[in-house]
């Protein structure tokens, strides 16, 4: 009898609960921080009572970094749809697990980066489109919402084909891989992508910014043509156009940005800042091993060194430079690194494959954060008011390091490819010894923490807002997407004004000429 009552109660609860079915699509080109952050959103949705289905390749769970970071199989937490992929060859794979592939991107211009990573985007799209069993699963699932990384293209097709509202998320903040998602309203003060420009550009910087924007648009034009062609070959018709046009149809675009770190820019209401939602509300206590390390470090404190998920295996020369610079510091260095141990590693340097990074940054003994300036590291440095030495390699990292160095002024930037051990050591010593860096980090942290709503609550509010209203197209400016270039920049109005001035000026000139002739003729008649 009790069992029957329980079943009835559960049926009533399911009937009246606000639970929704959500398809979650992280960027699956290897495990990295942006995958981790999308999965964090998935867990938040689960805690809020929603049903979450994650769509990934059948190989991501086999990566060592996934096992280090997640520690479990996805299907123990989520419902998982896996599209089939060929046998994984680490030497040739377009994956962040392939260090050679990552190294080919270091210090490349953005258009070159797009062409390199575009191979991975195209490959994943083919794999997903080719798995008809997964497509049938999606068709029968009746999702209420799609939440996708901005660089995943298969969900754009699913959204258009099944008419499902979609939210797109950018881990990089105000910069999407495609410039159309966050419109560049004025290239005079808004960077096209990730050049290290501020919102005050010289003439040359503005010229290069417009040139960069034009090259990016052209590169994406060619990439989208390939993606749409592949999609149409699989028979999905006009829905394939949404792979290019999703910026016109998405309900919301969520971006990791905050006024403390990013330059002001105008955004439409459907563009929502989620302010580093992935930061832990409360840091976990340190394990005894790390507590002892900090205790033994004494008053000198510790340096936390982490180059993110994609720079964990450095070249011989680079890792030697790091080891030599760390060995010269009086602080204890905790270095997150999994490659071969370099020569010259000091007794003060502790190397670990995985470290409790946030808990260490939150500790008062941490004097410095040596970081690649990835999106997660950027917000961790901001949140915990930690001075930094930035070592950017590619993508958004130079941009993020530039913001910490030049806007927040809480650190210094050193380019790893040009770096000597002495330069890195001097930068670390300066940031630790000069009180201004810590003071600036504290000021930025105060601004960051002065938010009217907790970032996690803000993110959940807007996701459920879209579900509740079955989309949020009323927040979009459709006119913005439909206006022609000459209309958007008011060139037709300027042309009208110019023509009117010319006509008016011509009429005035004719009148004045006529009057002058009349006066001269009258004067001549009087003389005669």
Short mmCIF file of C-alpha atoms in Angstrom, two decimals:
data_model
loop_
_atom_site.label_atom_id
_atom_site.label_comp_id
_atom_site.label_asym_id
_atom_site.label_seq_id
_atom_site.Cartn_x
_atom_site.Cartn_y
_atom_site.Cartn_z
CA UNK A 1 0.00 0.00 0.00
CA UNK A 2 2.80 2.39 0.91
CA UNK A 3 4.45 1.61 -2.42
CA UNK A 4 1.26 2.54 -4.28
CA UNK A 5 1.01 5.83 -2.37
CA UNK A 6 4.62 6.59 -3.19
CA UNK A 7 4.03 5.87 -6.89
CA UNK A 8 0.96 8.15 -6.92
CA UNK A 9 2.89 10.97 -5.21
CA UNK A 10 5.76 10.63 -7.66
CA UNK A 11 3.34 10.74 -10.59
CA UNK A 12 1.72 13.91 -9.23
CA UNK A 13 5.13 15.47 -8.57
CA UNK A 14 6.27 14.76 -12.13
CA UNK A 15 3.02 16.16 -13.49
CA UNK A 16 3.22 19.49 -11.67
CA UNK A 17 6.96 20.02 -11.45
CA UNK A 18 8.63 22.56 -13.71
CA UNK A 19 11.15 19.97 -14.87
CA UNK A 20 12.18 20.36 -18.51
CA UNK A 21 14.17 18.23 -20.93
CA UNK A 22 17.38 19.96 -22.01
CA UNK A 23 19.98 18.93 -24.60
CA UNK A 24 23.46 20.02 -23.53
CA UNK A 25 26.16 20.27 -26.22
CA UNK A 26 29.76 21.00 -25.13
CA UNK A 27 32.54 21.53 -27.70
CA UNK A 28 33.98 18.05 -28.05
CA UNK A 29 37.43 18.39 -29.62
CA UNK A 30 39.13 16.98 -26.54
CA UNK A 31 38.57 17.67 -22.88
CA UNK A 32 39.35 21.24 -21.75
CA UNK A 33 38.04 23.99 -19.49
CA UNK A 34 35.21 25.04 -21.80
CA UNK A 35 33.89 21.44 -21.80
CA UNK A 36 34.18 21.42 -18.04
CA UNK A 37 32.22 24.68 -17.68
CA UNK A 38 29.37 23.48 -19.90
CA UNK A 39 29.16 20.27 -17.86
CA UNK A 40 29.02 22.44 -14.73
CA UNK A 41 25.99 24.16 -16.20
CA UNK A 42 24.51 20.71 -16.78
CA UNK A 43 24.94 19.82 -13.11
CA UNK A 44 23.33 23.10 -12.06
CA UNK A 45 20.34 22.25 -14.26
CA UNK A 46 20.12 18.79 -12.69
CA UNK A 47 20.11 20.32 -9.22
CA UNK A 48 17.28 22.59 -10.33
CA UNK A 49 15.23 19.50 -11.20
CA UNK A 50 15.63 19.42 -14.98
CA UNK A 51 16.39 16.40 -17.13
CA UNK A 52 19.71 16.87 -18.92
CA UNK A 53 20.97 14.95 -21.93
CA UNK A 54 24.60 15.50 -22.94
CA UNK A 55 25.67 14.97 -26.55
CA UNK A 56 29.37 14.06 -27.00
CA UNK A 57 31.61 11.80 -29.06
CA UNK A 58 32.22 8.22 -27.99
CA UNK A 59 35.89 8.96 -27.24
CA UNK A 60 35.99 11.91 -24.81
CA UNK A 61 35.56 9.79 -21.68
CA UNK A 62 38.69 7.81 -22.56
CA UNK A 63 40.95 10.88 -22.32
CA UNK A 64 43.19 10.95 -19.25
CA UNK A 65 42.44 14.60 -18.51
CA UNK A 66 38.71 13.88 -18.50
CA UNK A 67 39.28 11.17 -15.90
CA UNK A 68 41.49 13.48 -13.82
CA UNK A 69 39.00 16.35 -13.85
CA UNK A 70 35.61 14.62 -13.84
CA UNK A 71 36.48 11.36 -12.10
CA UNK A 72 33.41 9.51 -13.36
CA UNK A 73 31.53 8.38 -16.44
CA UNK A 74 29.08 10.94 -17.78
CA UNK A 75 26.23 8.44 -17.87
CA UNK A 76 26.37 8.11 -14.08
CA UNK A 77 25.09 11.69 -13.87
CA UNK A 78 23.47 12.57 -17.21
CA UNK A 79 21.60 10.84 -19.93
CA UNK A 80 24.26 10.64 -22.66
CA UNK A 81 23.96 10.56 -26.45
CA UNK A 82 27.23 9.54 -28.09
CA UNK A 83 27.93 9.89 -31.78
CA UNK A 84 30.27 7.32 -33.23
CA UNK A 85 33.81 8.28 -34.31
CA UNK A 86 36.55 6.32 -36.10
CA UNK A 87 39.45 4.77 -34.20
CA UNK A 88 41.25 7.55 -32.33
CA UNK A 89 44.84 8.12 -33.50
CA UNK A 90 46.49 10.58 -31.13
CA UNK A 91 49.23 11.41 -33.66
CA UNK A 92 46.79 12.69 -36.29
CA UNK A 93 43.63 13.57 -34.32
CA UNK A 94 42.16 17.07 -34.36
CA UNK A 95 41.97 17.07 -30.57
CA UNK A 96 43.31 19.05 -27.64
CA UNK A 97 44.76 15.73 -26.46
CA UNK A 98 47.18 15.95 -29.43
CA UNK A 99 50.00 18.23 -28.30
CA UNK A 100 51.47 18.54 -31.80
CA UNK A 101 48.14 19.81 -33.10
CA UNK A 102 48.00 22.34 -30.27
CA UNK A 103 51.58 23.43 -30.92
CA UNK A 104 50.70 24.19 -34.56
CA UNK A 105 48.38 26.96 -33.30
CA UNK A 106 50.80 28.79 -31.00
CA UNK A 107 51.19 32.48 -31.94
CA UNK A 108 49.22 32.09 -35.15
CA UNK A 109 46.90 34.89 -36.38
CA UNK A 110 43.23 34.27 -35.79
CA UNK A 111 42.35 33.47 -39.40
CA UNK A 112 45.05 30.77 -39.43
CA UNK A 113 43.74 29.43 -36.11
CA UNK A 114 40.26 29.25 -37.63
CA UNK A 115 41.51 27.23 -40.57
CA UNK A 116 43.32 24.82 -38.23
CA UNK A 117 40.47 24.32 -35.77
CA UNK A 118 37.91 24.43 -38.59
CA UNK A 119 39.13 20.96 -39.56
CA UNK A 120 38.01 19.69 -36.14
CA UNK A 121 34.66 21.51 -36.38
CA UNK A 122 34.01 19.99 -39.81
CA UNK A 123 35.06 16.51 -38.70
CA UNK A 124 32.76 16.55 -35.66
CA UNK A 125 29.85 17.82 -37.74
CA UNK A 126 30.35 14.91 -40.17
CA UNK A 127 30.50 12.39 -37.32
CA UNK A 128 27.33 13.74 -35.70
CA UNK A 129 25.39 13.95 -38.98
CA UNK A 130 26.47 10.44 -39.94
CA UNK A 131 25.08 8.78 -36.80
CA UNK A 132 21.42 8.18 -37.72
CA UNK A 133 20.73 6.25 -34.51
CA UNK A 134 21.59 9.34 -32.47
CA UNK A 135 19.41 11.50 -34.74
CA UNK A 136 16.46 9.17 -34.13
CA UNK A 137 17.09 9.41 -30.36
CA UNK A 138 16.96 13.21 -30.61
CA UNK A 139 13.79 13.06 -32.71
CA UNK A 140 11.99 10.94 -30.09
CA UNK A 141 13.21 12.92 -27.05
CA UNK A 142 11.12 16.11 -27.45
CA UNK A 143 13.59 18.52 -25.89
CA UNK A 144 12.37 21.83 -24.46
CA UNK A 145 15.70 23.59 -24.87
CA UNK A 146 19.16 23.24 -26.41
CA UNK A 147 22.12 24.70 -24.53
CA UNK A 148 25.23 24.65 -26.73
CA UNK A 149 28.78 25.91 -26.84
CA UNK A 150 29.03 28.58 -29.54
CA UNK A 151 31.50 26.46 -31.54
CA UNK A 152 29.28 23.38 -31.85
CA UNK A 153 27.33 23.37 -35.12
CA UNK A 154 25.21 20.20 -35.02
CA UNK A 155 22.82 21.64 -32.36
CA UNK A 156 22.09 24.60 -34.65
CA UNK A 157 20.67 22.15 -37.19
CA UNK A 158 18.71 20.31 -34.49
CA UNK A 159 17.25 23.62 -33.25
CA UNK A 160 16.03 24.62 -36.72
CA UNK A 161 14.87 21.16 -37.81
CA UNK A 162 12.81 20.41 -34.68
CA UNK A 163 11.99 24.04 -33.80
CA UNK A 164 13.61 23.88 -30.35
CA UNK A 165 14.68 27.13 -28.59
CA UNK A 166 18.45 27.39 -28.24
CA UNK A 167 20.83 29.21 -25.90
CA UNK A 168 24.43 29.61 -27.03
CA UNK A 169 27.30 30.02 -24.58
CA UNK A 170 30.72 31.62 -25.10
CA UNK A 171 33.40 30.61 -22.61
CA UNK A 172 35.59 33.40 -24.03
CA UNK A 173 33.33 36.23 -22.95
CA UNK A 174 32.45 39.02 -25.41
CA UNK A 175 34.35 37.28 -28.22
CA UNK A 176 32.72 34.41 -30.08
CA UNK A 177 34.58 32.29 -32.61
CA UNK A 178 32.16 33.77 -35.17
CA UNK A 179 32.04 37.57 -35.13
CA UNK A 180 28.31 37.61 -35.97
CA UNK A 181 27.14 36.27 -32.61
CA UNK A 182 28.29 39.31 -30.66
CA UNK A 183 27.85 42.11 -33.20
CA UNK A 184 30.71 44.56 -33.54
CA UNK A 185 28.58 47.69 -33.31
CA UNK A 186 31.48 50.04 -33.81
CA UNK A 187 34.92 48.81 -34.81
CA UNK A 188 36.35 52.16 -33.76
CA UNK A 189 36.31 51.10 -30.11
CA UNK A 190 35.27 47.40 -30.06
CA UNK A 191 38.03 44.90 -30.99
CA UNK A 192 37.17 42.55 -33.87
CA UNK A 193 38.30 39.46 -32.02
CA UNK A 194 41.30 39.08 -29.69
CA UNK A 195 43.85 41.69 -30.72
CA UNK A 196 45.52 43.24 -27.69
CA UNK A 197 43.74 46.55 -28.22
CA UNK A 198 41.87 48.61 -25.66
CA UNK A 199 38.71 50.59 -26.43
CA UNK A 200 40.95 53.56 -27.31
CA UNK A 201 42.70 52.72 -30.57
CA UNK A 202 45.15 54.67 -32.69
CA UNK A 203 44.47 55.19 -36.40
CA UNK A 204 46.71 52.23 -37.25
CA UNK A 205 45.00 50.00 -34.67
CA UNK A 206 41.56 50.94 -36.01
CA UNK A 207 42.73 50.17 -39.54
CA UNK A 208 44.11 46.77 -38.46
CA UNK A 209 40.93 46.10 -36.47
CA UNK A 210 38.73 46.63 -39.54
CA UNK A 211 41.11 44.53 -41.65
CA UNK A 212 41.05 41.71 -39.06
CA UNK A 213 37.24 41.82 -38.95
CA UNK A 214 37.00 41.60 -42.76
CA UNK A 215 39.40 38.64 -42.92
CA UNK A 216 37.50 36.81 -40.16
CA UNK A 217 34.18 37.35 -41.96
CA UNK A 218 35.64 36.00 -45.22
CA UNK A 219 37.15 32.96 -43.48
CA UNK A 220 33.84 32.14 -41.81
CA UNK A 221 31.97 32.64 -45.09
CA UNK A 222 34.03 29.84 -46.67
CA UNK A 223 33.80 27.60 -43.58
CA UNK A 224 30.03 27.95 -43.37
CA UNK A 225 29.67 27.11 -47.05
CA UNK A 226 31.47 23.81 -46.38
CA UNK A 227 29.41 23.04 -43.27
CA UNK A 228 26.09 23.76 -45.01
CA UNK A 229 27.11 21.70 -48.04
CA UNK A 230 27.91 18.72 -45.78
CA UNK A 231 24.58 19.15 -44.00
CA UNK A 232 22.58 19.30 -47.25
CA UNK A 233 24.31 16.14 -48.47
CA UNK A 234 22.66 14.38 -45.52
CA UNK A 235 19.25 15.62 -46.66
CA UNK A 236 18.30 18.20 -44.01
CA UNK A 237 17.36 20.91 -46.50
CA UNK A 238 16.74 24.51 -45.47
CA UNK A 239 17.34 23.74 -41.77
CA UNK A 240 21.05 23.58 -42.68
CA UNK A 241 21.05 27.35 -43.22
CA UNK A 242 20.73 27.80 -39.46
CA UNK A 243 24.31 26.61 -39.13
CA UNK A 244 25.23 30.04 -40.53
CA UNK A 245 22.16 32.01 -39.41
CA UNK A 246 21.88 30.83 -35.79
CA UNK A 247 22.84 34.31 -34.60
CA UNK A 248 19.45 35.43 -35.98
CA UNK A 249 17.43 32.65 -34.36
CA UNK A 250 18.97 31.88 -30.95
CA UNK A 251 17.01 32.98 -27.89
CA UNK A 252 19.97 34.03 -25.75
CA UNK A 253 23.72 34.35 -26.09
CA UNK A 254 25.48 33.94 -22.73
CA UNK A 255 28.98 35.35 -22.41
CA UNK A 256 31.61 35.20 -19.69
CA UNK A 257 32.34 38.87 -19.09
CA UNK A 258 32.45 41.36 -16.25
CA UNK A 259 32.91 45.13 -16.13
CA UNK A 260 35.91 44.76 -13.84
CA UNK A 261 37.96 43.08 -16.55
CA UNK A 262 36.35 43.83 -19.94
CA UNK A 263 35.95 47.13 -21.74
CA UNK A 264 32.41 48.57 -21.98
CA UNK A 265 30.47 47.90 -25.19
CA UNK A 266 26.79 48.07 -26.21
CA UNK A 267 24.91 44.77 -26.12
CA UNK A 268 21.39 43.79 -27.12
CA UNK A 269 19.06 42.43 -24.36
CA UNK A 270 19.47 38.83 -25.55
CA UNK A 271 23.21 38.94 -24.77
CA UNK A 272 23.63 38.01 -21.11
CA UNK A 273 26.84 38.33 -19.06
CA UNK A 274 27.20 35.34 -16.73
CA UNK A 275 30.18 36.75 -14.82
CA UNK A 276 32.32 33.65 -14.18
CA UNK A 277 29.46 31.50 -12.87
CA UNK A 278 31.78 28.46 -12.73
CA UNK A 279 33.71 29.72 -9.71
CA UNK A 280 33.08 27.77 -6.54
CA UNK A 281 30.80 29.42 -3.99
CA UNK A 282 32.90 27.88 -1.23
CA UNK A 283 36.37 26.49 -1.77
CA UNK A 284 37.05 23.01 -0.48
CA UNK A 285 39.50 22.59 2.42
CA UNK A 286 43.01 21.66 1.32
CA UNK A 287 44.17 18.11 1.74
CA UNK A 288 46.81 17.46 4.40
CA UNK A 289 49.52 17.18 1.73
CA UNK A 290 48.95 20.73 0.49
CA UNK A 291 48.42 22.14 3.98
CA UNK A 292 51.84 20.79 4.94
CA UNK A 293 53.42 22.28 1.80
CA UNK A 294 52.03 25.71 2.67
CA UNK A 295 53.10 25.35 6.30
CA UNK A 296 56.66 24.46 5.27
CA UNK A 297 56.76 27.41 2.86
CA UNK A 298 56.59 29.77 5.83
CA UNK A 299 56.36 33.54 5.38
CA UNK A 300 57.64 33.41 1.80
CA UNK A 301 54.39 31.74 0.78
CA UNK A 302 53.65 29.85 -2.42
CA UNK A 303 53.37 30.43 -6.16
CA UNK A 304 50.64 28.56 -8.04
CA UNK A 305 51.68 27.75 -11.61
CA UNK A 306 49.14 26.32 -14.04
CA UNK A 307 49.02 26.63 -17.82
CA UNK A 308 45.55 25.18 -18.18
CA UNK A 309 44.29 22.00 -19.80
CA UNK A 310 46.08 22.46 -23.14
CA UNK A 311 49.64 23.32 -22.10
CA UNK A 312 50.38 20.49 -19.71
CA UNK A 313 53.14 19.00 -21.86
CA UNK A 314 55.70 21.63 -22.87
CA UNK A 315 58.62 21.40 -25.29
CA UNK A 316 62.07 20.60 -23.90
CA UNK A 317 63.38 24.18 -24.06
CA UNK A 318 60.21 25.75 -22.67
CA UNK A 319 59.92 23.47 -19.67
CA UNK A 320 63.63 24.01 -18.91
CA UNK A 321 63.07 27.78 -18.83
CA UNK A 322 60.14 27.39 -16.46
CA UNK A 323 62.01 25.04 -14.14
CA UNK A 324 65.08 27.32 -13.96
CA UNK A 325 62.98 30.41 -13.24
CA UNK A 326 60.94 28.64 -10.55
CA UNK A 327 64.09 27.27 -8.89
CA UNK A 328 65.41 30.82 -8.48
CA UNK A 329 62.41 31.96 -6.40
CA UNK A 330 62.37 31.94 -2.59
CA UNK A 331 58.72 30.84 -2.62
CA UNK A 332 57.51 27.26 -2.90
CA UNK A 333 56.10 26.65 -6.39
CA UNK A 334 53.20 24.25 -6.95
CA UNK A 335 53.18 23.51 -10.68
CA UNK A 336 50.35 21.71 -12.47
CA UNK A 337 52.19 19.83 -15.21
CA UNK A 338 52.19 16.27 -16.57
CA UNK A 339 54.99 16.16 -19.17
CA UNK A 340 58.54 14.86 -18.69
CA UNK A 341 60.22 16.47 -15.69
CA UNK A 342 62.69 19.14 -16.84
CA UNK A 343 66.30 19.40 -15.79
CA UNK A 344 67.06 22.16 -13.34
CA UNK A 345 63.91 21.53 -11.32
CA UNK A 346 64.47 23.14 -7.92
CA UNK A 347 63.81 21.64 -4.52
CA UNK A 348 61.22 24.39 -4.04
CA UNK A 349 59.12 23.19 -7.01
CA UNK A 350 56.41 20.57 -6.53
CA UNK A 351 55.02 19.11 -9.76
CA UNK A 352 51.54 17.56 -9.83
CA UNK A 353 49.36 16.34 -12.70
CA UNK A 354 46.28 17.84 -11.06
CA UNK A 355 46.06 20.43 -8.28
CA UNK A 356 43.20 21.95 -6.22
CA UNK A 357 43.73 25.23 -8.05
CA UNK A 358 40.88 27.31 -6.63
CA UNK A 359 41.53 26.22 -3.05
CA UNK A 360 45.19 27.16 -3.45
CA UNK A 361 44.39 30.56 -4.99
CA UNK A 362 41.96 31.26 -2.16
CA UNK A 363 44.68 30.67 0.45
CA UNK A 364 46.30 33.74 2.01
CA UNK A 365 49.79 32.26 1.52
CA UNK A 366 49.48 32.40 -2.29
CA UNK A 367 51.63 35.32 -3.49
CA UNK A 368 51.37 34.84 -7.24
CA UNK A 369 49.48 32.99 -9.98
CA UNK A 370 51.58 32.04 -13.02
CA UNK A 371 48.93 31.43 -15.67
CA UNK A 372 48.26 31.09 -19.40
CA UNK A 373 45.26 33.45 -18.89
CA UNK A 374 42.54 31.09 -20.09
CA UNK A 375 38.93 32.14 -19.45
CA UNK A 376 38.62 30.19 -16.20
CA UNK A 377 42.02 31.31 -14.93
CA UNK A 378 41.12 34.93 -15.76
CA UNK A 379 38.07 34.85 -13.49
CA UNK A 380 39.89 32.90 -10.77
CA UNK A 381 42.60 35.58 -10.63
CA UNK A 382 39.90 38.25 -10.52
CA UNK A 383 37.74 36.50 -7.91
CA UNK A 384 40.57 35.65 -5.51
CA UNK A 385 42.42 38.97 -6.02
CA UNK A 386 45.61 37.15 -7.02
CA UNK A 387 48.46 39.03 -8.78
CA UNK A 388 49.53 37.30 -11.97
CA UNK A 389 52.33 36.68 -14.42
CA UNK A 390 50.60 35.84 -17.69
CA UNK A 391 52.13 33.51 -20.29
CA UNK A 392 49.72 33.46 -23.27
CA UNK A 393 50.02 30.94 -26.11
CA UNK A 394 47.00 31.39 -28.41
CA UNK A 395 43.29 32.12 -28.91
CA UNK A 396 41.85 34.32 -26.13
CA UNK A 397 44.92 34.06 -23.89
CA UNK A 398 46.86 37.14 -25.15
CA UNK A 399 43.64 39.18 -24.90
CA UNK A 400 42.98 38.02 -21.32
CA UNK A 401 46.57 38.58 -20.22
CA UNK A 402 46.44 42.06 -21.76
CA UNK A 403 43.34 42.91 -19.69
CA UNK A 404 44.98 41.80 -16.44
CA UNK A 405 48.18 43.68 -17.29
CA UNK A 406 46.77 46.90 -18.78
CA UNK A 407 43.19 47.33 -17.50
CA UNK A 408 43.30 45.76 -14.05
CA UNK A 409 47.08 46.32 -13.74
CA UNK A 410 47.41 43.35 -11.40
CA UNK A 411 50.21 41.57 -13.23
CA UNK A 412 52.75 41.37 -16.03
CA UNK A 413 52.72 39.51 -19.33
CA UNK A 414 55.64 37.48 -20.67
CA UNK A 415 55.55 35.77 -24.07
CA UNK A 416 56.68 32.13 -23.61
CA UNK A 417 58.13 31.75 -27.12
CA UNK A 418 60.49 34.70 -26.62
CA UNK A 419 61.02 34.21 -22.89
CA UNK A 420 64.31 33.63 -21.12
CA UNK A 421 64.37 32.19 -17.60
CA UNK A 422 65.76 35.46 -16.28
CA UNK A 423 62.85 37.43 -17.75
CA UNK A 424 60.26 35.15 -16.13
CA UNK A 425 62.08 35.27 -12.80
CA UNK A 426 62.29 39.09 -12.89
CA UNK A 427 58.59 39.37 -13.73
CA UNK A 428 57.63 37.10 -10.83
CA UNK A 429 59.86 38.97 -8.40
CA UNK A 430 58.48 42.35 -9.47
CA UNK A 431 54.83 41.36 -9.14
CA UNK A 432 55.39 39.79 -5.70
CA UNK A 433 57.50 42.62 -4.30
CA UNK A 434 55.57 45.60 -5.70
CA UNK A 435 52.52 46.20 -3.49
CA UNK A 436 50.66 48.01 -6.27
CA UNK A 437 49.90 44.77 -8.12
CA UNK A 438 48.13 43.26 -5.11
CA UNK A 439 46.30 46.53 -4.40
CA UNK A 440 45.02 46.64 -7.99
CA UNK A 441 43.95 43.00 -7.77
CA UNK A 442 41.99 43.81 -4.60
CA UNK A 443 40.25 46.78 -6.27
CA UNK A 444 39.20 44.66 -9.26
CA UNK A 445 37.97 41.88 -6.94
CA UNK A 446 35.81 44.39 -5.04
CA UNK A 447 34.21 45.50 -8.33
CA UNK A 448 33.69 41.91 -9.42
CA UNK A 449 32.04 40.92 -6.14
CA UNK A 450 29.70 43.95 -6.22
CA UNK A 451 27.01 42.20 -8.28
CA UNK A 452 23.26 42.57 -7.76
CA UNK A 453 22.68 38.84 -8.27
CA UNK A 454 24.84 35.76 -7.85
CA UNK A 455 26.15 34.66 -11.31
CA UNK A 456 24.85 31.10 -10.82
CA UNK A 457 21.36 32.36 -9.98
CA UNK A 458 21.51 34.78 -12.90
CA UNK A 459 22.43 32.00 -15.33
CA UNK A 460 19.67 29.71 -14.04
CA UNK A 461 17.08 32.51 -14.13
CA UNK A 462 17.69 33.21 -17.81
CA UNK A 463 17.77 29.54 -18.84
CA UNK A 464 14.44 28.93 -17.13
CA UNK A 465 13.12 32.21 -18.58
CA UNK A 466 13.66 30.83 -22.09
CA UNK A 467 12.04 27.51 -21.16
CA UNK A 468 9.06 29.24 -19.55
CA UNK A 469 8.39 31.45 -22.57
CA UNK A 470 9.34 28.78 -25.14
CA UNK A 471 12.05 31.04 -26.51
CA UNK A 472 13.06 34.67 -26.06
CA UNK A 473 12.90 36.15 -29.54
CA UNK A 474 11.19 39.24 -28.13
CA UNK A 475 14.60 40.23 -26.72
CA UNK A 476 16.19 40.30 -30.16
CA UNK A 477 16.27 43.15 -32.64
CA UNK A 478 15.14 41.51 -35.86
CA UNK A 479 15.67 44.80 -37.70
CA UNK A 480 19.35 44.63 -36.79
CA UNK A 481 19.68 41.36 -38.71
CA UNK A 482 17.60 42.48 -41.69
CA UNK A 483 19.08 45.92 -42.30
CA UNK A 484 21.36 46.26 -45.31
CA UNK A 485 24.88 47.56 -44.76
CA UNK A 486 24.03 50.98 -46.20
CA UNK A 487 20.94 51.16 -43.94
CA UNK A 488 22.78 50.04 -40.79
CA UNK A 489 25.45 52.72 -41.19
CA UNK A 490 22.87 55.30 -42.39
CA UNK A 491 24.72 55.68 -45.68
CA UNK A 492 21.40 56.24 -47.48
CA UNK A 493 20.57 59.08 -45.06
CA UNK A 494 24.03 60.57 -45.48
CA UNK A 495 23.66 60.29 -49.26
CA UNK A 496 20.26 62.03 -49.11
CA UNK A 497 21.67 64.84 -46.97
CA UNK A 498 24.69 65.22 -49.24
CA UNK A 499 22.52 65.27 -52.38
CA UNK A 500 20.15 67.76 -50.74
CA UNK A 501 23.08 69.99 -49.81
CA UNK A 502 24.45 69.77 -53.34
CA UNK A 503 21.06 70.58 -54.88
CA UNK A 504 20.40 73.36 -52.37
CA UNK A 505 23.91 74.69 -52.87
CA UNK A 506 23.42 74.56 -56.65
CA UNK A 507 20.15 76.48 -56.41
CA UNK A 508 21.77 79.11 -54.18
CA UNK A 509 24.72 79.35 -56.60
CA UNK A 510 22.32 79.83 -59.55
CA UNK A 511 20.36 82.50 -57.68
CA UNK A 512 23.52 84.34 -56.64
CA UNK A 513 24.90 84.12 -60.20
CA UNK A 514 21.61 85.47 -61.58
CA UNK A 515 21.56 88.33 -59.06
CA UNK A 516 25.16 89.24 -59.83
CA UNK A 517 24.39 89.27 -63.55
CA UNK A 518 21.33 91.46 -62.94
CA UNK A 519 23.32 93.89 -60.83
CA UNK A 520 26.12 94.06 -63.39
CA UNK A 521 23.65 94.51 -66.25
CA UNK A 522 21.82 97.28 -64.37
CA UNK A 523 25.12 98.96 -63.55
CA UNK A 524 26.14 98.80 -67.23
CA UNK A 525 22.81 100.26 -68.37
CA UNK A 526 23.21 103.20 -65.99
CA UNK A 527 26.71 103.91 -67.32
CA UNK A 528 25.39 103.93 -70.87
#
